[in-house]
Tab-separated table of C-alpha atoms in Angstrom:
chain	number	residue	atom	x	y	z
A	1	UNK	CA	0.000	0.000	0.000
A	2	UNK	CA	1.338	3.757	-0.797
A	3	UNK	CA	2.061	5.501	2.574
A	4	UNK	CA	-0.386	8.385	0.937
A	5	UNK	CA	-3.491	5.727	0.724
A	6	UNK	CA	-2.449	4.744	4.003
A	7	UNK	CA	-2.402	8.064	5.373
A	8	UNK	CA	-6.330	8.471	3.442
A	9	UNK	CA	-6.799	5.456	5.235
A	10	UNK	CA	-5.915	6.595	8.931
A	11	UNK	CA	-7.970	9.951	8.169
A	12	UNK	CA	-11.033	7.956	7.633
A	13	UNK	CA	-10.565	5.399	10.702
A	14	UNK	CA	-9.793	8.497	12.731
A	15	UNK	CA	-13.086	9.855	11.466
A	16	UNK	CA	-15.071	6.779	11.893
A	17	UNK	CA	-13.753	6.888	16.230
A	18	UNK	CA	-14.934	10.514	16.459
A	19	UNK	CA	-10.843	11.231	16.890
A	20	UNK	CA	-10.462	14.777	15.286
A	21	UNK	CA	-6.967	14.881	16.838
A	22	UNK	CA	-6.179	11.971	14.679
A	23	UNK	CA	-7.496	13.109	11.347
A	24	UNK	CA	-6.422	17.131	12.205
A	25	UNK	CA	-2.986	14.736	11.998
A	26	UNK	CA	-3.295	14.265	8.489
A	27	UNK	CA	-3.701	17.521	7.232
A	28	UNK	CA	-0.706	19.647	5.680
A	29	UNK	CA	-0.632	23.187	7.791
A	30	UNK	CA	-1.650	25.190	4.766
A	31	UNK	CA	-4.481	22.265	3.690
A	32	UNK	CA	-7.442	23.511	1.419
A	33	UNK	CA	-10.588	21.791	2.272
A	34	UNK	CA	-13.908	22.005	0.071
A	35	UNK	CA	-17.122	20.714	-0.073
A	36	UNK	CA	-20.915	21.925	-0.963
A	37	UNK	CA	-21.901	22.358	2.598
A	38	UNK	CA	-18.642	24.278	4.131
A	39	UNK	CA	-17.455	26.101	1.031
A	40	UNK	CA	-13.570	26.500	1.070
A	41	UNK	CA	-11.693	26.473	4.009
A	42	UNK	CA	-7.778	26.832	5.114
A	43	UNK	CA	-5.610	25.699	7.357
A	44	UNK	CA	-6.826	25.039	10.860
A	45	UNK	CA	-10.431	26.113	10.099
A	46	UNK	CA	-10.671	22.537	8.052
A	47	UNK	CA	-9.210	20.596	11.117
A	48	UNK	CA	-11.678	22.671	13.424
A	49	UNK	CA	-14.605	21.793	10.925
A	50	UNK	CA	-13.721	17.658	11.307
A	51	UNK	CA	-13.438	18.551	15.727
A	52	UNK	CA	-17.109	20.525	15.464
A	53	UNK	CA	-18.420	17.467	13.571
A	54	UNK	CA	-17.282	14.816	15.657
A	55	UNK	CA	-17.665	16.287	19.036
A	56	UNK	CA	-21.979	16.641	17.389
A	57	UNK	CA	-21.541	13.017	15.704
A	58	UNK	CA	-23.928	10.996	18.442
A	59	UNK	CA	-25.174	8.997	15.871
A	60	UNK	CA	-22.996	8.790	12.856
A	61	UNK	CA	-21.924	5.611	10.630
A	62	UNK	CA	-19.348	5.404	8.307
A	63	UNK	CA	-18.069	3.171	5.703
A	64	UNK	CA	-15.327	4.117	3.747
A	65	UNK	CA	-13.550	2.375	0.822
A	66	UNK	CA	-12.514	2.526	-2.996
A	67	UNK	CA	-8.941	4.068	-1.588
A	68	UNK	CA	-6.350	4.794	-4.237
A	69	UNK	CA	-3.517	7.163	-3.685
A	70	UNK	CA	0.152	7.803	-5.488
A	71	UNK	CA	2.247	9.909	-4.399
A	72	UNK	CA	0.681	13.299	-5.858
A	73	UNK	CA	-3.111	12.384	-5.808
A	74	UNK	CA	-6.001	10.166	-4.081
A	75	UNK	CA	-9.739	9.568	-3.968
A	76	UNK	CA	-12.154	7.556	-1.694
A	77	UNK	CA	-16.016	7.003	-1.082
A	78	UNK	CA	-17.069	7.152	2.300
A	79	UNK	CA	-20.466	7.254	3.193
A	80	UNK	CA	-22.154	9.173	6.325
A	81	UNK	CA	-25.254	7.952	8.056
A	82	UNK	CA	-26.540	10.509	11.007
A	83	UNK	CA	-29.466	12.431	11.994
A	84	UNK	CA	-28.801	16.470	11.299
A	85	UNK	CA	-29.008	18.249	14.311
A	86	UNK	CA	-30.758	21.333	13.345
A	87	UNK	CA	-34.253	19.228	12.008
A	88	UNK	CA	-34.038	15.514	13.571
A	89	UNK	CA	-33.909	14.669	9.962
A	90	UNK	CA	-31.858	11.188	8.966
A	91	UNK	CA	-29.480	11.490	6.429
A	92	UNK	CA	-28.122	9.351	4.490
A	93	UNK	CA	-24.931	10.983	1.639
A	94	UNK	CA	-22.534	9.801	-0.134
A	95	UNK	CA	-19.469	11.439	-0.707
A	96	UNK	CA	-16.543	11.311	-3.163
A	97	UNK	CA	-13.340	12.676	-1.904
A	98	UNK	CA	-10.363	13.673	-3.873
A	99	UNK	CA	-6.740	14.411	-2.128
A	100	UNK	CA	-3.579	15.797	-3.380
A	101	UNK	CA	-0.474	15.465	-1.129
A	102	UNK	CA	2.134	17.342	0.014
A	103	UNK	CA	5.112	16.346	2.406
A	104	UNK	CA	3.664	13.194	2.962
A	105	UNK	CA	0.027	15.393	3.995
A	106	UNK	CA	-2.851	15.829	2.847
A	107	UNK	CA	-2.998	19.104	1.293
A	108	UNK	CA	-5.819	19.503	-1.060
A	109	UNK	CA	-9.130	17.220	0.453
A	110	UNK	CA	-12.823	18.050	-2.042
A	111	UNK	CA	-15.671	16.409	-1.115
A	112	UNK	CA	-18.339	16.284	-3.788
A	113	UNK	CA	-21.638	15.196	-3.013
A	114	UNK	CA	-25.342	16.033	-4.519
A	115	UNK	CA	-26.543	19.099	-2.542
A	116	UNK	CA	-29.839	18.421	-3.423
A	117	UNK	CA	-30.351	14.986	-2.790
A	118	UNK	CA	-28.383	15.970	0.953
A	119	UNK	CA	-30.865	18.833	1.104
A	120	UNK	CA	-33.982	16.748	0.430
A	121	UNK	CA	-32.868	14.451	3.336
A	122	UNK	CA	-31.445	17.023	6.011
A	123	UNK	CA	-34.033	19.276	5.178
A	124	UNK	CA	-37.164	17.865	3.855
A	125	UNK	CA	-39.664	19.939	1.964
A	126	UNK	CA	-37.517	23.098	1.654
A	127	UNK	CA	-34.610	20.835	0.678
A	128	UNK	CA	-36.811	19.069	-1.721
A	129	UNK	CA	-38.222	22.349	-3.618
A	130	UNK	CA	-34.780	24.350	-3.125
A	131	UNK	CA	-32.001	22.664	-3.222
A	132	UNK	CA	-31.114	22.753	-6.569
A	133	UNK	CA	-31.267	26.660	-5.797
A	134	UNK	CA	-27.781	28.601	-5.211
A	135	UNK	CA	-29.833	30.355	-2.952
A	136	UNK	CA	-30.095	27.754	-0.306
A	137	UNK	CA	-26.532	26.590	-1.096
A	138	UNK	CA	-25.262	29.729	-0.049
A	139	UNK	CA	-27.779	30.483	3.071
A	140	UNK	CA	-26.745	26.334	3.945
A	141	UNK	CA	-22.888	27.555	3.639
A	142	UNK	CA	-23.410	30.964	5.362
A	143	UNK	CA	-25.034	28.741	8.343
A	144	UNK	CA	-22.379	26.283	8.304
A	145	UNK	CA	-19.572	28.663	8.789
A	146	UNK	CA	-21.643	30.449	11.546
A	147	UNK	CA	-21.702	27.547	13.064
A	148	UNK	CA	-18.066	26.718	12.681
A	149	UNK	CA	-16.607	30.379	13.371
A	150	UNK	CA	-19.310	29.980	16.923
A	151	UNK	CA	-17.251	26.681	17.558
A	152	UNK	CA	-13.973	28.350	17.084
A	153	UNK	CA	-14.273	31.059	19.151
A	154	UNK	CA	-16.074	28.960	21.931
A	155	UNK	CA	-12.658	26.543	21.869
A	156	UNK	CA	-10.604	30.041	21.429
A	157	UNK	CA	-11.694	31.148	24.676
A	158	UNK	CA	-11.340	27.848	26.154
A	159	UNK	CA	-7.816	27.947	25.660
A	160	UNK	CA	-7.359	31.853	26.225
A	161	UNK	CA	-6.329	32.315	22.474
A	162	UNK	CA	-7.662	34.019	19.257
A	163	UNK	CA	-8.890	32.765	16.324
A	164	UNK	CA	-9.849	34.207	12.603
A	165	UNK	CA	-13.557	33.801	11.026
A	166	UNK	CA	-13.291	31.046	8.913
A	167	UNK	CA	-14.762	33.293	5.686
């Protein structure tokens, strides 16, 4: 196995034990994360998103597989099974993840998933009639990072340091 689908491999079975420490691990300093939900985000705020997630997974399932890496570039399936917090909704998505590496990191991680067949699920009727909109892709992102930059500053203060808005 190449140490890069290895190191895909530890992110996910850190992710799958709720250990953000452990997938936070993975990630190059100056990583780029993106997916539909979060939008872009850099460097710590990407490691911060996985910590917010766990420390709210209760419920979550994951499978992961389909791992191939090389030394520049990966990809993996996972899928996540949970009940989204903000509605009591289950959900259900399927995600496609592409890395690139860098010093034996990842650097690059984009998550692609259908928005509105996630929306549908986590949000029911308004996901259903909407979420094919940009609209409620944006006001879904603009919550998301609310949520996140809340988080942040919450841990911040916990540890008597500062953080940056992750916009």
């Amino acid at each position: 196995m190449h140490p890069n689908e290895a190191l895909v491999h530890r992110f996910y079975t850190s992710f799958k034990a709720r250990d953000a420490e452990g997938m936070r691990a993975c990630y190059h300093p100056d990583v780029v994360f993106c997916d539909p939900a979060f939008g872009e985000l850099h460097g710590d705020a990407a490691g911060d998103m996985w910590a917010m997630l766990c420390s709210r997974a209760h419920d979550l399932r994951l499978t992961f597989g389909n791992v191939t890496a090389d030394e520049e570039n990966g990809k993996a399936d996972w899928e996540a099974r949970y009940t989204f917090s903000q509605t009591g909704r289950p959900v259900h998505n399927r995600i496609h993840a592409a890395f690139q590496f860098r010093d034996g990191l990842i650097f690059r991680h984009i998550d692609d998933f259908s928005f509105w067949r996630w929306s549908r699920q986590a949000l029911g009727p308004a996901g259903l009639l909407l979420g094919w909109t940009p609209t409620l892709r944006a006001k879904v992102q603009s919550a998301a990072r609310a949520g996140l930059d809340a988080y942040r500053q919450k841990a911040a203060a916990a540890a008597g340091a500062a953080v940056t808005p992750s916009a």
